[in-house]
Short mmCIF file of C-alpha atoms in Angstrom, two decimals:
data_model
loop_
_atom_site.label_atom_id
_atom_site.label_comp_id
_atom_site.label_asym_id
_atom_site.label_seq_id
_atom_site.Cartn_x
_atom_site.Cartn_y
_atom_site.Cartn_z
CA UNK W 1344 -41.86 39.26 -3.75
CA UNK W 1345 -44.83 37.70 -5.50
CA UNK W 1346 -44.52 33.92 -5.82
CA UNK W 1347 -46.31 32.25 -8.75
CA UNK W 1348 -47.82 28.88 -7.82
CA UNK W 1349 -46.00 26.08 -9.60
CA UNK W 1350 -49.21 24.68 -11.06
CA UNK W 1351 -50.15 28.04 -12.57
CA UNK W 1352 -46.64 28.62 -13.86
CA UNK W 1353 -46.64 25.25 -15.57
CA UNK W 1354 -50.00 26.02 -17.16
CA UNK W 1355 -48.79 29.36 -18.47
CA UNK W 1356 -45.73 27.81 -20.01
CA UNK W 1357 -47.73 25.04 -21.61
CA UNK W 1358 -50.21 27.49 -23.10
CA UNK W 1359 -47.43 29.70 -24.47
CA UNK W 1360 -48.63 32.69 -22.49
CA UNK W 1361 -47.55 36.03 -23.85
CA UNK W 1362 -45.96 38.83 -21.95
CA UNK W 1363 -42.55 37.33 -21.26
CA UNK W 1364 -39.69 39.61 -22.22
CA UNK W 1365 -35.94 39.39 -22.40
CA UNK W 1366 -35.77 41.57 -19.32
CA UNK W 1367 -37.19 38.86 -17.11
CA UNK W 1368 -34.71 37.48 -14.61
CA UNK W 1369 -33.49 33.97 -15.29
CA UNK W 1370 -34.58 31.38 -12.78
CA UNK W 1371 -31.71 30.33 -10.51
CA UNK W 1372 -29.91 27.20 -11.64
CA UNK W 1373 -30.14 24.39 -9.05
CA UNK W 1374 -26.80 23.73 -7.42
CA UNK W 1375 -25.63 20.12 -7.60
CA UNK W 1376 -24.63 18.47 -4.35
CA UNK W 1377 -20.85 17.92 -4.38
CA UNK W 1378 -19.71 14.31 -4.15
CA UNK W 1379 -18.67 13.07 -0.76
CA UNK W 1380 -15.00 13.22 0.02
CA UNK W 1381 -13.50 9.72 0.16
CA UNK W 1382 -12.49 8.54 3.60
CA UNK W 1383 -8.73 8.74 4.09
CA UNK W 1384 -7.14 5.41 3.44
CA UNK W 1385 -10.31 3.88 2.02
CA UNK W 1386 -9.76 4.68 -1.64
CA UNK W 1387 -6.81 4.90 -3.97
CA UNK W 1388 -6.21 7.32 -6.80
CA UNK W 1389 -7.19 5.87 -10.15
CA UNK W 1390 -4.24 4.31 -11.90
CA UNK W 1391 -3.89 2.85 -15.38
CA UNK W 1392 -6.18 0.00 -14.32
CA UNK W 1393 -8.96 2.39 -13.24
CA UNK W 1394 -10.15 3.40 -9.80
CA UNK W 1395 -10.54 0.75 -7.13
CA UNK W 1396 -11.42 0.46 -3.48
CA UNK W 1397 -8.63 -0.28 -1.06
CA UNK W 1398 -9.26 -1.98 2.27
CA UNK W 1399 -9.45 0.58 5.11
CA UNK W 1400 -7.27 -1.79 7.18
CA UNK W 1401 -4.33 -0.71 5.00
CA UNK W 1402 -4.13 2.76 6.55
CA UNK W 1403 -2.89 1.67 10.02
CA UNK W 1404 -0.17 -0.37 8.29
CA UNK W 1405 0.93 2.63 6.23
CA UNK W 1406 0.89 4.89 9.30
CA UNK W 1407 3.07 2.46 11.25
CA UNK W 1408 5.62 1.97 8.46
CA UNK W 1409 5.89 5.71 7.83
CA UNK W 1410 6.42 6.33 11.55
CA UNK W 1411 9.62 4.21 11.59
CA UNK W 1412 8.59 3.21 15.12
CA UNK W 1413 9.57 -0.43 15.64
CA UNK W 1414 7.14 -0.76 18.56
CA UNK W 1415 4.29 -0.04 16.13
CA UNK W 1416 5.68 -2.05 13.22
CA UNK W 1417 6.65 -5.29 14.96
CA UNK W 1418 3.08 -6.37 15.94
CA UNK W 1419 1.97 -6.00 12.30
CA UNK W 1420 4.48 -8.54 10.94
CA UNK W 1421 2.73 -11.84 10.20
CA UNK W 1422 5.02 -14.80 10.73
CA UNK W 1423 4.61 -18.27 9.29
CA UNK W 1424 6.25 -21.59 10.10
CA UNK W 1425 9.11 -22.67 7.82
CA UNK W 1426 11.59 -25.57 8.10
CA UNK W 1427 14.93 -24.41 9.45
CA UNK W 1428 18.43 -25.36 8.35
CA UNK W 1429 21.59 -25.84 10.41
CA UNK W 1430 24.06 -24.59 7.79
CA UNK W 1431 23.23 -21.12 6.55
CA UNK W 1432 24.91 -19.45 3.59
CA UNK W 1433 24.25 -16.04 2.08
CA UNK W 1434 22.23 -17.60 -0.75
CA UNK W 1435 20.00 -19.76 1.45
CA UNK W 1436 16.33 -18.98 1.75
CA UNK W 1437 15.37 -20.95 4.86
CA UNK W 1438 15.72 -19.65 8.43
CA UNK W 1439 18.54 -20.86 10.67
CA UNK W 1440 17.66 -23.43 13.31
CA UNK W 1441 17.59 -22.34 16.95
CA UNK W 1442 20.35 -23.78 19.11
CA UNK W 1443 19.83 -27.49 19.59
CA UNK W 1444 17.04 -27.80 16.98
CA UNK W 1445 17.38 -30.36 14.18
CA UNK W 1446 17.33 -29.40 10.51
CA UNK W 1447 13.78 -29.32 9.20
CA UNK W 1448 12.26 -28.15 12.48
CA UNK W 1449 9.37 -25.75 11.84
CA UNK W 1450 10.17 -22.31 13.23
CA UNK W 1451 8.18 -19.05 13.02
CA UNK W 1452 9.70 -16.57 10.59
CA UNK W 1453 8.74 -13.30 8.96
CA UNK W 1454 9.39 -13.73 5.21
CA UNK W 1455 11.65 -10.95 3.96
CA UNK W 1456 14.45 -10.41 1.46
CA UNK W 1457 17.23 -7.91 0.99
CA UNK W 1458 20.48 -8.37 -0.93
CA UNK W 1459 20.09 -12.08 -0.14
CA UNK W 1460 16.81 -13.97 -0.11
CA UNK W 1461 16.66 -14.48 3.62
CA UNK W 1462 16.60 -11.84 6.34
CA UNK W 1463 17.61 -12.80 9.88
CA UNK W 1464 15.25 -11.92 12.69
CA UNK W 1465 17.78 -9.54 14.25
CA UNK W 1466 18.03 -7.60 10.95
CA UNK W 1467 14.35 -6.75 10.68
CA UNK W 1468 14.24 -3.77 13.00
CA UNK W 1469 17.21 -2.15 11.31
CA UNK W 1470 15.72 -2.64 7.85
CA UNK W 1471 12.36 -1.12 8.76
CA UNK W 1472 13.82 1.85 10.64
CA UNK W 1473 17.15 2.10 8.83
CA UNK W 1474 16.72 5.72 7.72
CA UNK W 1475 19.16 7.84 9.76
CA UNK W 1476 18.00 10.95 11.54
CA UNK W 1477 17.50 13.77 9.09
CA UNK W 1478 16.30 11.51 6.27
CA UNK W 1479 12.68 12.03 5.22
CA UNK W 1480 10.19 9.42 6.38
CA UNK W 1481 9.25 6.86 3.72
CA UNK W 1482 6.11 7.70 1.78
CA UNK W 1483 3.73 5.60 -0.29
CA UNK W 1484 5.02 5.47 -3.85
CA UNK W 1485 2.28 3.22 -5.22
CA UNK W 1486 -0.34 0.62 -4.30
CA UNK W 1487 -1.13 -2.43 -6.43
CA UNK W 1488 -2.97 -5.74 -6.60
CA UNK W 1489 -0.38 -8.53 -6.57
CA UNK W 1490 -0.54 -11.52 -8.86
CA UNK W 1491 -0.02 -15.10 -7.77
CA UNK W 1492 3.74 -14.65 -7.35
CA UNK W 1493 5.90 -11.97 -5.79
CA UNK W 1494 7.27 -9.57 -8.44
CA UNK W 1495 10.93 -10.02 -7.43
CA UNK W 1496 11.45 -12.86 -4.94
CA UNK W 1497 9.29 -15.88 -5.72
CA UNK W 1498 9.53 -17.40 -2.25
CA UNK W 1499 7.96 -14.37 -0.58
CA UNK W 1500 4.20 -14.65 0.02
CA UNK W 1501 1.88 -12.15 -1.61
CA UNK W 1502 -1.06 -10.44 0.04
CA UNK W 1503 -4.22 -8.82 -1.24
CA UNK W 1504 -2.35 -5.52 -1.61
CA UNK W 1505 1.21 -4.53 -2.37
CA UNK W 1506 2.71 -1.17 -1.38
CA UNK W 1507 5.95 0.38 -2.58
CA UNK W 1508 7.51 2.93 -0.21
CA UNK W 1509 10.24 5.44 -0.97
CA UNK W 1510 12.14 8.09 0.96
CA UNK W 1511 13.50 9.57 -2.28
CA UNK W 1512 16.60 7.42 -2.12
CA UNK W 1513 15.94 3.88 -0.91
CA UNK W 1514 12.77 1.87 -1.36
CA UNK W 1515 11.04 -1.24 -0.10
CA UNK W 1516 7.92 -3.24 -0.96
CA UNK W 1517 5.51 -4.85 1.48
CA UNK W 1518 2.65 -7.28 0.94
CA UNK W 1519 -0.42 -6.77 3.13
CA UNK W 1520 -3.35 -9.02 3.97
CA UNK W 1521 -6.10 -8.31 6.52
CA UNK W 1522 -4.15 -5.48 8.12
CA UNK W 1523 -0.94 -7.51 8.53
CA UNK W 1524 2.35 -7.32 6.64
CA UNK W 1525 2.91 -10.84 5.25
CA UNK W 1526 6.26 -10.14 3.57
CA UNK W 1527 8.76 -7.38 2.87
CA UNK W 1528 11.28 -6.88 0.08
CA UNK W 1529 14.02 -4.37 0.85
CA UNK W 1530 15.74 -4.88 -2.50
CA UNK W 1531 19.45 -4.24 -2.61
CA UNK W 1532 19.81 -0.52 -3.18
CA UNK W 1533 16.86 -0.53 -5.59
CA UNK W 1534 15.00 2.71 -6.17
CA UNK W 1535 11.22 2.96 -5.98
CA UNK W 1536 11.01 3.24 -9.76
CA UNK W 1537 13.08 0.05 -10.07
CA UNK W 1538 10.62 -1.81 -7.86
CA UNK W 1539 7.60 -0.27 -9.56
CA UNK W 1540 8.88 -1.43 -12.94
CA UNK W 1541 8.39 -5.04 -11.78
CA UNK W 1542 4.64 -4.50 -11.36
CA UNK W 1543 2.30 -4.85 -14.38
CA UNK W 1544 0.84 -1.50 -15.43
CA UNK W 1545 -2.75 -2.66 -15.06
CA UNK W 1546 -2.18 -3.86 -11.47
CA UNK W 1547 -1.78 -0.38 -9.97
CA UNK W 1548 -4.54 0.97 -7.76
CA UNK W 1549 -2.58 4.08 -6.89
CA UNK W 1550 -0.14 4.61 -9.72
CA UNK W 1551 3.44 5.76 -9.04
CA UNK W 1552 4.28 9.36 -9.92
CA UNK W 1553 5.27 9.97 -13.53
#
């Protein structure tokens, strides 16, 4: 096939050269390079607040929580020191003192809440893996940027990201910072939509399903 030099072709077009007919074949349209596929776990679907980048360190946290494997979850729980109390009631928020420790002693605790505002250490495993056999694994319901305070339980620390999980029945919310879970809210029979309703619309990075 005869190839017309580009310089000559440009000159012919500029001079309005005759001889072109409607029967001439159209030049092929350049094909645009498709955009790169986002790395799994690195981006979130655009929500009402627009698209935003999510820290890649979030993906291992999500994978561990979805697995319901306590051996994978436990190392991701970031504890902090809090003053303990010797008399614990259901409405208390401070951790119980170890045997022989005085009230006010700083003890490491993972901040979490359920039907009451404090979760005992021995309850954590059951809460994270509480779904009986046969129940679907929890899935991400939505990802958001937290404000200065926790949406439901003020004493719980917030992270750089908040994630609501749901198994279609029960739900829980975790706060994540630098690849660690800094707090968890298991609600008290709350659904995922109930928890999501506590989050401002413009805070969502991956919006909940509608």
